[in-house]
RNA sequence: GGUGGGGUGGCCGAGUGGCUAAUGGCAGCAGACUGUAAAUCUGCCGGGCUACGCCCUACGUAGGUUCGAAUCCUACCCCCACCA
């Protein structure tokens, strides 16, 4: 069983990953391992387009609703959690299928990240605080001084990461990346779903409109009332931040749908770029224009073929 | 009907005689990406080329002034505000 391949379904938001995974259940006894950095958070079901309760009753989903909004989560933690979940599903005699749009999470699971040493969360938070007050140029310069392997790319976010690692572990990030190579925990069988851009845009708009009808604003208002930190992780997803802006009067209500749709389109585009270039090994590329049932049948057939 | 303001590249919006295919922003396209990744960044962005250069088309429309106009003049069309 150690060499068993694990089906992985990736693709941009709106291609229909969820529907296809559910349709796949007609072919295999599957359980879904979600690789989605926002569905990890509890609540905000509409905003993050989670599979419904009913759907999840029919096909169990793992790594959905695991932390509360405001709590820090990471790709590394995902790799660990997902590996455990996959193990569990296998032990129960079912087939785990990884489904998700967060490329880095999939990479963490398949290729492994470097073995990051334990970092004191309090020191990390204090440093993050100091970093927040510095401008981009300062951060980039600082990161360059601390880590000669740092290329100055990726802006403040990645500069901050380089600084954090160098300061808190005593070794630069590039050193860890080279010296502490990790192993992936699954052998992937990857299906990359894609769709013509105009179709994707169309689906995104329809889906955004539907989100509002299902009560996106109410959902976000409830999360805020519940004490979810506006700035915290989990509350920064597309749809959520725009809804918060409307609730706080910073964005006119009638611009809500278009703002969310635009941000979603841009995200979908970034995902397409990531999956087009960053996936390693054999990848089955499928145009998701057809129905979920047809696609599931194609995927099931291809899976059978690669097994023999 | 009168007076004033305005019509700029897909959109918004600078520019008031040459250095302007035209600052910016948005949208779009392409790309980067090892632990906040729904993040964070980079490039391109009127069209066509035998492309470190050349050609064409472009600042409401039509004329005009000038060596030279998005920028000045005239007429017309449209929009907005106020007055009637």
Coordinates of N, CA, C and O in Angstrom, one line a residue, chain A residues 152-216:
Chain A
X152 N 15.6 39.0 -3.6 CA 14.9 40.2 -3.7 C 13.6 40.2 -4.4 O 13.1 41.2 -4.8
X153 N 13.1 39.0 -4.7 CA 11.9 38.9 -5.4 C 10.7 38.6 -4.5 O 10.9 38.1 -3.4
X154 N 9.6 38.9 -5.0 CA 8.4 38.5 -4.2 C 7.8 39.5 -3.3 O 6.8 39.2 -2.6
X155 N 8.4 40.7 -3.2 CA 7.8 41.7 -2.3 C 7.9 41.5 -0.9 O 8.7 40.7 -0.4
X156 N 7.1 42.3 -0.1 CA 7.3 42.4 1.3 C 7.0 41.0 2.0 O 7.6 40.7 3.0
X157 N 6.0 40.3 1.5 CA 5.6 39.1 2.1 C 6.7 38.1 2.2 O 7.0 37.5 3.2
X158 N 7.4 37.9 1.1 CA 8.4 36.9 1.0 C 9.7 37.4 1.7 O 10.5 36.7 2.3
X159 N 9.9 38.7 1.7 CA 11.0 39.3 2.4 C 10.9 39.1 3.9 O 11.8 38.7 4.6
X160 N 9.6 39.3 4.3 CA 9.3 39.1 5.8 C 9.6 37.6 6.2 O 10.2 37.4 7.2
X161 N 9.3 36.7 5.3 CA 9.5 35.3 5.6 C 11.0 35.0 5.7 O 11.5 34.3 6.6
X162 N 11.8 35.6 4.8 CA 13.2 35.4 4.8 C 13.8 35.9 6.1 O 14.7 35.3 6.7
X163 N 13.3 37.1 6.5 CA 13.8 37.7 7.7 C 13.5 36.9 9.0 O 14.3 36.6 9.8
X164 N 12.3 36.5 9.0 CA 11.8 35.7 10.1 C 12.6 34.4 10.3 O 13.1 34.1 11.4
X165 N 12.8 33.7 9.2 CA 13.6 32.4 9.3 C 15.0 32.7 9.7 O 15.6 32.1 10.6
X166 N 15.6 33.7 9.1 CA 17.1 33.9 9.4 C 17.2 34.3 10.9 O 18.1 33.9 11.6
X167 N 16.4 35.2 11.4 CA 16.5 35.7 12.7 C 16.1 34.7 13.8 O 16.7 34.5 14.8
X168 N 15.1 33.9 13.5 CA 14.5 33.1 14.5 C 15.1 31.6 14.5 O 14.9 30.9 15.5
X169 N 15.8 31.3 13.4 CA 16.4 30.0 13.4 C 17.9 30.0 13.4 O 18.6 29.0 13.5
X170 N 18.5 31.2 13.2 CA 19.9 31.3 13.1 C 20.5 30.9 11.8 O 21.7 31.0 11.6
X171 N 19.7 30.4 10.9 CA 20.2 30.1 9.5 C 19.3 30.7 8.5 O 18.1 30.8 8.7
X172 N 19.9 31.2 7.4 CA 19.0 31.8 6.4 C 18.1 30.8 5.7 O 18.3 29.6 5.7
X173 N 17.0 31.4 5.2 CA 16.0 30.5 4.5 C 16.6 29.7 3.4 O 16.3 28.5 3.3
X174 N 17.4 30.3 2.6 CA 18.0 29.6 1.5 C 18.8 28.4 2.0 O 18.9 27.4 1.3
X175 N 19.4 28.6 3.1 CA 20.2 27.4 3.7 C 19.3 26.3 4.0 O 19.5 25.1 3.7
X176 N 18.2 26.6 4.7 CA 17.2 25.5 5.1 C 16.7 24.8 3.8 O 16.6 23.6 3.8
X177 N 16.4 25.6 2.8 CA 15.8 25.1 1.6 C 16.8 24.1 0.9 O 16.4 23.1 0.3
X178 N 18.1 24.4 1.0 CA 19.0 23.5 0.4 C 19.4 22.4 1.3 O 19.6 21.3 0.8
X179 N 19.6 22.6 2.6 CA 20.1 21.6 3.5 C 19.1 20.7 4.1 O 19.4 19.6 4.5
X180 N 17.9 21.2 4.2 CA 16.9 20.4 5.0 C 15.8 19.9 4.1 O 14.6 20.1 4.3
X181 N 16.2 19.3 3.0 CA 15.2 18.8 2.0 C 14.3 17.8 2.6 O 14.7 16.9 3.3
X182 N 13.0 18.0 2.3 CA 12.0 17.0 2.9 C 11.5 16.1 1.8 O 11.7 16.4 0.6
X183 N 10.8 15.1 2.2 CA 10.3 14.2 1.2 C 8.8 14.4 1.2 O 8.1 14.8 2.1
X184 N 8.2 14.2 0.0 CA 6.8 14.2 -0.1 C 6.1 13.1 0.6 O 6.8 12.1 0.9
X185 N 4.9 13.2 0.9 CA 4.3 12.1 1.7 C 3.3 11.3 0.8 O 2.8 10.3 1.3
X186 N 3.0 11.7 -0.4 CA 2.2 10.9 -1.3 C 2.8 10.8 -2.7 O 3.5 11.7 -3.1
X187 N 2.4 9.8 -3.3 CA 2.8 9.7 -4.7 C 1.6 10.1 -5.5 O 0.6 9.4 -5.5
X188 N 1.7 11.2 -6.3 CA 0.5 11.7 -6.9 C 0.1 11.1 -8.2 O 1.0 10.6 -9.0
X189 N -1.1 11.2 -8.5 CA -1.7 10.9 -9.8 C -2.5 12.1 -10.1 O -3.6 12.2 -9.5
X190 N -2.0 13.1 -10.8 CA -2.6 14.4 -10.9 C -3.5 14.6 -12.1 O -3.1 14.3 -13.2
X191 N -4.6 15.2 -11.8 CA -5.5 15.6 -12.8 C -5.7 17.1 -12.7 O -6.0 17.6 -11.7
X192 N -5.3 17.8 -13.8 CA -5.4 19.3 -13.7 C -6.6 19.7 -14.6 O -6.7 19.5 -15.8
X193 N -7.6 20.3 -13.9 CA -8.8 20.8 -14.6 C -8.6 22.2 -15.1 O -8.0 23.0 -14.3
X194 N -9.1 22.5 -16.2 CA -8.9 23.8 -16.8 C -10.2 24.1 -17.6 O -11.0 23.2 -17.8
X195 N -10.3 25.3 -18.0 CA -11.5 25.7 -18.8 C -11.2 27.0 -19.6 O -10.4 27.8 -19.1
X196 N -11.8 27.1 -20.7 CA -11.6 28.4 -21.5 C -11.9 29.6 -20.6 O -12.9 29.5 -19.8
X197 N -11.1 30.6 -20.7 CA -11.2 31.7 -19.8 C -12.6 32.3 -19.7 O -13.1 32.6 -18.7
X198 N -13.2 32.5 -20.9 CA -14.5 33.1 -20.9 C -15.6 32.3 -20.2 O -16.4 32.8 -19.5
X199 N -15.4 31.0 -20.2 CA -16.4 30.1 -19.5 C -16.1 30.3 -18.0 O -17.1 30.3 -17.2
X200 N -14.9 30.3 -17.7 CA -14.5 30.4 -16.3 C -15.1 31.7 -15.7 O -15.7 31.8 -14.6
X201 N -14.9 32.8 -16.5 CA -15.4 34.1 -16.0 C -17.0 34.1 -15.9 O -17.5 34.6 -14.9
X202 N -17.6 33.4 -16.8 CA -19.0 33.3 -16.7 C -19.5 32.5 -15.5 O -20.4 33.0 -14.7
X203 N -18.8 31.5 -15.2 CA -19.1 30.7 -14.0 C -18.8 31.4 -12.7 O -19.6 31.3 -11.7
X204 N -17.8 32.2 -12.7 CA -17.4 33.0 -11.5 C -18.5 34.0 -11.2 O -18.9 34.2 -10.1
X205 N -19.0 34.6 -12.3 CA -20.0 35.6 -12.1 C -21.3 35.0 -11.5 O -21.9 35.5 -10.6
X206 N -21.7 33.9 -12.1 CA -22.9 33.2 -11.7 C -22.8 32.8 -10.2 O -23.7 32.9 -9.4
X207 N -21.6 32.3 -9.9 CA -21.4 31.7 -8.6 C -21.3 32.9 -7.5 O -21.8 32.7 -6.4
X208 N -20.8 34.0 -7.9 CA -20.7 35.1 -7.0 C -22.1 35.6 -6.7 O -22.5 35.9 -5.6
X209 N -22.9 35.8 -7.8 CA -24.3 36.2 -7.6 C -25.0 35.2 -6.7 O -25.8 35.7 -5.8
X210 N -24.8 33.9 -6.9 CA -25.5 32.9 -6.0 C -25.0 33.1 -4.6 O -25.8 32.9 -3.6
X211 N -23.8 33.4 -4.4 CA -23.3 33.5 -3.0 C -24.0 34.6 -2.2 O -24.4 34.4 -1.1
X212 N -24.3 35.7 -2.9 CA -25.0 36.8 -2.3 C -26.5 36.4 -2.0 O -27.0 36.7 -0.9
X213 N -27.1 35.6 -2.9 CA -28.4 35.2 -2.7 C -28.5 34.2 -1.5 O -29.5 34.2 -0.8
X214 N -27.4 33.5 -1.3 CA -27.5 32.5 -0.2 C -27.1 33.1 1.1 O -27.1 32.5 2.1
X215 N -26.8 34.4 1.1 CA -26.6 35.1 2.4 C -25.1 35.4 2.8 O -24.8 35.3 3.9
X216 N -24.3 35.7 1.8 CA -22.9 36.0 2.1 C -22.7 37.1 3.1 O -22.0 36.9 4.1

